[in-house]
């Protein structure tokens, strides 16, 4: 299992797609930092860094989703899954190793991007605002926010991984995810608002914000995190069921 996991980590780390994505992400973050520095009028303080990190949450979640989806979706396209199963025929071990590698890579890359983002903001983020009192800032709370974003990114990665396994390509995971968010959740909010507390995006927002929200009064941050974990586990088990019964060509 360790060798299988190690080979999956090596394969993901060597993917040109992720290298280019990381380069584009880092380039974009540096550009944001430069624009904030050039246009700063003294209002951007360290207290604003948490709001900036919240604004980065959605792109990081999409990044995690793409990591999970392409971790196996690309292999379906290149027909390398069958070749791997000739070396390791135990399908459950193969899928667990792939999901674990996608999750670990998501954690490492999202944390790295958060560190880069923080580094490019620091030259501008002063301790006090030039326009009045500054809200208190805590590095502990800032790190906790980053940790919650990482947690939700891993959930997104596993959901994307599960959909790509079931649909046998990356596009199925991306299309299925967008269809769910844009259509299913919109219909639920419109016709069954009492079910909104169970929606994926609602609980993701609850975990990331880590505080009471008007859209989710009945669930704590911990409860929302547990529910997201249950959704990710359920998706993985469903994907495993399909993977073990599917004909490989």
CSV table of C-alpha atoms in Angstrom, one decimal:
chain,number,residue,atom,x,y,z
A,1,UNK,CA,0.0,0.0,0.0
A,2,UNK,CA,2.9,2.4,0.8
A,3,UNK,CA,4.5,1.8,-2.5
A,4,UNK,CA,1.2,2.3,-4.3
A,5,UNK,CA,0.6,5.5,-2.5
A,6,UNK,CA,4.1,6.7,-3.2
A,7,UNK,CA,3.8,6.0,-6.9
A,8,UNK,CA,0.5,7.9,-7.0
A,9,UNK,CA,2.1,10.9,-5.2
A,10,UNK,CA,5.0,10.9,-7.7
A,11,UNK,CA,2.6,10.7,-10.6
A,12,UNK,CA,0.5,13.6,-9.4
A,13,UNK,CA,3.5,15.8,-8.6
A,14,UNK,CA,4.9,15.2,-12.1
A,15,UNK,CA,1.7,16.1,-13.9
A,16,UNK,CA,2.3,19.1,-16.2
A,17,UNK,CA,-1.3,20.2,-15.7
A,18,UNK,CA,-0.7,20.8,-12.0
A,19,UNK,CA,2.6,22.5,-12.6
A,20,UNK,CA,1.1,25.0,-14.9
A,21,UNK,CA,-1.9,25.5,-12.6
A,22,UNK,CA,0.4,26.2,-9.7
A,23,UNK,CA,2.5,28.6,-11.9
A,24,UNK,CA,-0.7,30.4,-13.0
A,25,UNK,CA,-2.0,30.6,-9.5
A,26,UNK,CA,1.2,31.9,-8.0
A,27,UNK,CA,1.5,34.4,-10.8
A,28,UNK,CA,-2.0,35.6,-10.2
A,29,UNK,CA,-1.4,35.9,-6.5
A,30,UNK,CA,1.7,37.9,-7.0
A,31,UNK,CA,-0.1,40.2,-9.4
A,32,UNK,CA,-2.8,40.7,-6.8
A,33,UNK,CA,-0.2,41.6,-4.2
A,34,UNK,CA,1.5,44.1,-6.5
A,35,UNK,CA,-1.9,45.7,-7.4
A,36,UNK,CA,-2.8,46.0,-3.7
A,37,UNK,CA,0.6,47.5,-2.9
A,38,UNK,CA,0.5,50.0,-5.8
A,39,UNK,CA,-3.1,51.2,-5.1
A,40,UNK,CA,-3.0,51.1,-1.3
A,41,UNK,CA,-4.0,54.3,0.3
A,42,UNK,CA,-3.3,53.2,3.9
A,43,UNK,CA,-6.6,51.4,4.4
A,44,UNK,CA,-5.3,47.9,3.9
A,45,UNK,CA,-4.2,46.5,7.3
A,46,UNK,CA,-3.4,43.1,8.7
A,47,UNK,CA,-7.0,42.9,9.8
A,48,UNK,CA,-8.0,43.0,6.1
A,49,UNK,CA,-5.9,39.9,5.4
A,50,UNK,CA,-8.6,37.6,6.7
A,51,UNK,CA,-11.1,39.1,4.3
A,52,UNK,CA,-8.7,38.7,1.5
A,53,UNK,CA,-8.2,35.0,2.4
A,54,UNK,CA,-11.9,34.5,2.4
A,55,UNK,CA,-12.0,35.9,-1.1
A,56,UNK,CA,-9.4,33.4,-2.1
A,57,UNK,CA,-11.4,30.4,-0.7
A,58,UNK,CA,-13.6,29.7,-3.7
A,59,UNK,CA,-10.7,29.5,-6.2
A,60,UNK,CA,-8.9,27.2,-3.8
A,61,UNK,CA,-11.9,25.0,-3.6
A,62,UNK,CA,-12.1,24.8,-7.3
A,63,UNK,CA,-8.4,24.0,-7.4
A,64,UNK,CA,-9.0,21.1,-5.0
A,65,UNK,CA,-12.0,19.9,-7.0
A,66,UNK,CA,-9.8,19.9,-10.2
A,67,UNK,CA,-7.0,18.1,-8.4
A,68,UNK,CA,-9.3,15.3,-7.3
A,69,UNK,CA,-11.2,15.0,-10.6
A,70,UNK,CA,-8.1,14.9,-12.8
A,71,UNK,CA,-6.2,12.5,-10.4
A,72,UNK,CA,-8.2,9.7,-11.9
A,73,UNK,CA,-10.1,11.3,-14.8
A,74,UNK,CA,-7.0,11.7,-16.9
A,75,UNK,CA,-6.1,8.0,-16.4
A,76,UNK,CA,-9.5,7.0,-17.8
A,77,UNK,CA,-8.8,9.1,-20.9
A,78,UNK,CA,-5.3,7.6,-21.4
A,79,UNK,CA,-6.5,4.1,-20.6
A,80,UNK,CA,-3.8,3.6,-17.9
A,81,UNK,CA,-6.2,2.3,-15.2
A,82,UNK,CA,-6.3,-1.2,-16.8
A,83,UNK,CA,-2.5,-1.3,-17.0
A,84,UNK,CA,-2.2,-0.3,-13.3
A,85,UNK,CA,-4.7,-3.1,-12.3
A,86,UNK,CA,-2.5,-5.7,-14.0
A,87,UNK,CA,0.2,-4.7,-11.5
A,88,UNK,CA,-2.1,-4.3,-8.5
A,89,UNK,CA,-5.4,-6.2,-9.1
A,90,UNK,CA,-6.9,-5.3,-5.8
A,91,UNK,CA,-9.2,-2.5,-6.9
A,92,UNK,CA,-10.1,-1.2,-3.4
A,93,UNK,CA,-6.4,-0.6,-2.6
A,94,UNK,CA,-5.9,1.2,-5.9
A,95,UNK,CA,-8.7,3.6,-5.4
A,96,UNK,CA,-7.9,4.3,-1.8
A,97,UNK,CA,-4.3,5.0,-2.7
A,98,UNK,CA,-5.4,7.4,-5.5
A,99,UNK,CA,-7.9,9.2,-3.3
A,100,UNK,CA,-5.3,9.5,-0.5
A,101,UNK,CA,-2.7,10.9,-2.9
A,102,UNK,CA,-5.2,13.4,-4.3
A,103,UNK,CA,-6.1,14.5,-0.8
A,104,UNK,CA,-2.5,14.9,0.4
A,105,UNK,CA,-1.5,16.8,-2.8
A,106,UNK,CA,-4.5,19.1,-2.3
A,107,UNK,CA,-3.5,19.9,1.3
A,108,UNK,CA,0.2,20.6,0.3
A,109,UNK,CA,-0.7,22.7,-2.7
A,110,UNK,CA,-3.5,24.7,-1.0
A,111,UNK,CA,-1.3,25.4,2.0
A,112,UNK,CA,1.6,26.5,-0.3
A,113,UNK,CA,-0.7,28.9,-2.2
A,114,UNK,CA,-2.0,30.3,1.1
A,115,UNK,CA,1.5,30.9,2.2
A,116,UNK,CA,2.4,32.7,-1.1
A,117,UNK,CA,-0.8,34.8,-0.8
A,118,UNK,CA,0.1,35.8,2.8
A,119,UNK,CA,3.6,36.7,1.7
A,120,UNK,CA,2.5,39.0,-1.1
A,121,UNK,CA,0.0,40.8,1.2
A,122,UNK,CA,2.5,41.4,4.1
A,123,UNK,CA,4.4,44.3,2.4
A,124,UNK,CA,1.1,46.2,2.2
A,125,UNK,CA,-0.6,45.0,5.4
A,126,UNK,CA,0.4,47.4,8.1
A,127,UNK,CA,-0.6,47.2,11.7
A,128,UNK,CA,-2.8,50.3,11.7
A,129,UNK,CA,-5.1,52.0,9.3
A,130,UNK,CA,-4.5,55.6,8.3
A,131,UNK,CA,-8.2,56.3,8.6
A,132,UNK,CA,-9.0,55.3,12.1
A,133,UNK,CA,-9.1,52.4,14.6
A,134,UNK,CA,-8.0,49.0,13.3
A,135,UNK,CA,-9.8,45.8,14.2
A,136,UNK,CA,-7.7,43.3,16.2
A,137,UNK,CA,-5.7,40.8,14.2
A,138,UNK,CA,-4.6,37.4,15.4
A,139,UNK,CA,-2.3,35.1,13.5
A,140,UNK,CA,-3.8,32.2,15.3
A,141,UNK,CA,-7.3,33.0,14.0
A,142,UNK,CA,-5.8,33.7,10.5
A,143,UNK,CA,-4.1,30.2,10.5
A,144,UNK,CA,-7.4,28.7,11.7
A,145,UNK,CA,-9.2,30.2,8.8
A,146,UNK,CA,-6.6,28.8,6.4
A,147,UNK,CA,-7.0,25.4,8.0
A,148,UNK,CA,-10.8,25.5,7.5
A,149,UNK,CA,-10.3,26.4,3.9
A,150,UNK,CA,-7.8,23.5,3.5
A,151,UNK,CA,-10.4,21.1,5.1
A,152,UNK,CA,-13.1,22.1,2.7
A,153,UNK,CA,-10.7,22.0,-0.3
A,154,UNK,CA,-10.0,18.3,0.6
A,155,UNK,CA,-13.7,17.6,0.7
A,156,UNK,CA,-14.1,19.2,-2.8
A,157,UNK,CA,-11.1,17.1,-4.0
A,158,UNK,CA,-12.7,13.9,-2.8
A,159,UNK,CA,-16.1,14.8,-4.3
A,160,UNK,CA,-14.4,15.6,-7.7
A,161,UNK,CA,-12.5,12.4,-7.4
A,162,UNK,CA,-15.6,10.4,-6.8
A,163,UNK,CA,-17.5,11.9,-9.7
A,164,UNK,CA,-14.6,11.4,-12.1
A,165,UNK,CA,-14.4,7.8,-11.1
A,166,UNK,CA,-18.1,7.3,-11.7
A,167,UNK,CA,-18.2,9.3,-15.0
A,168,UNK,CA,-14.8,8.0,-16.2
A,169,UNK,CA,-13.4,11.4,-17.1
A,170,UNK,CA,-12.5,14.8,-15.6
A,171,UNK,CA,-15.2,16.6,-17.6
A,172,UNK,CA,-17.9,14.5,-15.9
A,173,UNK,CA,-16.7,15.7,-12.5
A,174,UNK,CA,-16.5,19.3,-13.6
A,175,UNK,CA,-19.8,19.3,-15.4
A,176,UNK,CA,-21.6,17.3,-12.7
A,177,UNK,CA,-20.3,19.7,-10.0
A,178,UNK,CA,-21.4,22.8,-11.9
A,179,UNK,CA,-24.8,21.2,-12.7
A,180,UNK,CA,-25.4,20.4,-9.0
A,181,UNK,CA,-24.4,23.9,-7.8
A,182,UNK,CA,-26.2,25.9,-10.4
A,183,UNK,CA,-29.3,23.7,-10.9
A,184,UNK,CA,-29.9,21.4,-8.0
A,185,UNK,CA,-29.1,23.8,-5.2
A,186,UNK,CA,-31.0,26.6,-6.9
A,187,UNK,CA,-34.1,24.5,-7.2
A,188,UNK,CA,-33.8,23.3,-3.6
A,189,UNK,CA,-33.5,26.9,-2.3
A,190,UNK,CA,-36.4,28.0,-4.4
A,191,UNK,CA,-38.9,25.1,-3.7
A,192,UNK,CA,-37.6,23.5,-0.5
A,193,UNK,CA,-35.9,26.2,1.5
A,194,UNK,CA,-36.1,24.1,4.7
A,195,UNK,CA,-33.6,21.7,3.1
A,196,UNK,CA,-31.0,24.4,2.6
A,197,UNK,CA,-29.2,23.4,5.8
A,198,UNK,CA,-28.2,20.1,4.1
A,199,UNK,CA,-26.8,21.6,0.9
A,200,UNK,CA,-23.1,21.3,0.1
A,201,UNK,CA,-22.4,24.9,-0.5
A,202,UNK,CA,-24.2,26.1,2.6
A,203,UNK,CA,-22.2,23.8,4.8
A,204,UNK,CA,-19.0,24.7,3.0
A,205,UNK,CA,-19.6,28.4,3.7
A,206,UNK,CA,-20.4,27.5,7.3
A,207,UNK,CA,-17.1,25.7,7.9
A,208,UNK,CA,-15.0,28.4,6.1
A,209,UNK,CA,-16.6,31.3,7.9
A,210,UNK,CA,-16.5,29.5,11.2
A,211,UNK,CA,-19.2,31.8,12.7
A,212,UNK,CA,-23.0,32.1,12.8
A,213,UNK,CA,-24.5,32.7,9.4
A,214,UNK,CA,-28.0,33.8,8.5
A,215,UNK,CA,-28.3,31.0,6.0
A,216,UNK,CA,-27.5,28.3,8.5
A,217,UNK,CA,-28.8,28.8,12.0
A,218,UNK,CA,-29.2,25.2,13.1
A,219,UNK,CA,-25.7,23.8,12.7
A,220,UNK,CA,-22.4,24.5,14.3
A,221,UNK,CA,-19.1,24.7,12.4
A,222,UNK,CA,-18.1,21.2,13.8
A,223,UNK,CA,-21.5,19.7,12.8
A,224,UNK,CA,-21.2,21.2,9.3
A,225,UNK,CA,-17.6,19.8,9.0
A,226,UNK,CA,-18.8,16.3,10.0
A,227,UNK,CA,-21.6,16.5,7.5
A,228,UNK,CA,-19.2,17.5,4.7
A,229,UNK,CA,-17.0,14.6,5.7
A,230,UNK,CA,-20.0,12.3,5.5
A,231,UNK,CA,-20.8,13.6,2.0
A,232,UNK,CA,-17.2,13.0,0.9
A,233,UNK,CA,-17.1,9.5,2.4
A,234,UNK,CA,-20.5,8.6,0.8
A,235,UNK,CA,-19.3,9.8,-2.6
A,236,UNK,CA,-16.1,7.8,-2.3
A,237,UNK,CA,-17.9,4.6,-1.3
A,238,UNK,CA,-20.3,5.1,-4.2
A,239,UNK,CA,-17.3,5.5,-6.5
A,240,UNK,CA,-15.6,2.4,-5.1
A,241,UNK,CA,-18.8,0.4,-5.7
A,242,UNK,CA,-18.7,1.5,-9.4
A,243,UNK,CA,-15.0,1.0,-9.7
A,244,UNK,CA,-15.0,-2.6,-8.3
A,245,UNK,CA,-17.9,-3.7,-10.7
A,246,UNK,CA,-16.8,-1.9,-13.8
A,247,UNK,CA,-15.4,-3.6,-16.9
A,248,UNK,CA,-11.9,-2.3,-17.7
A,249,UNK,CA,-11.0,-1.9,-21.3
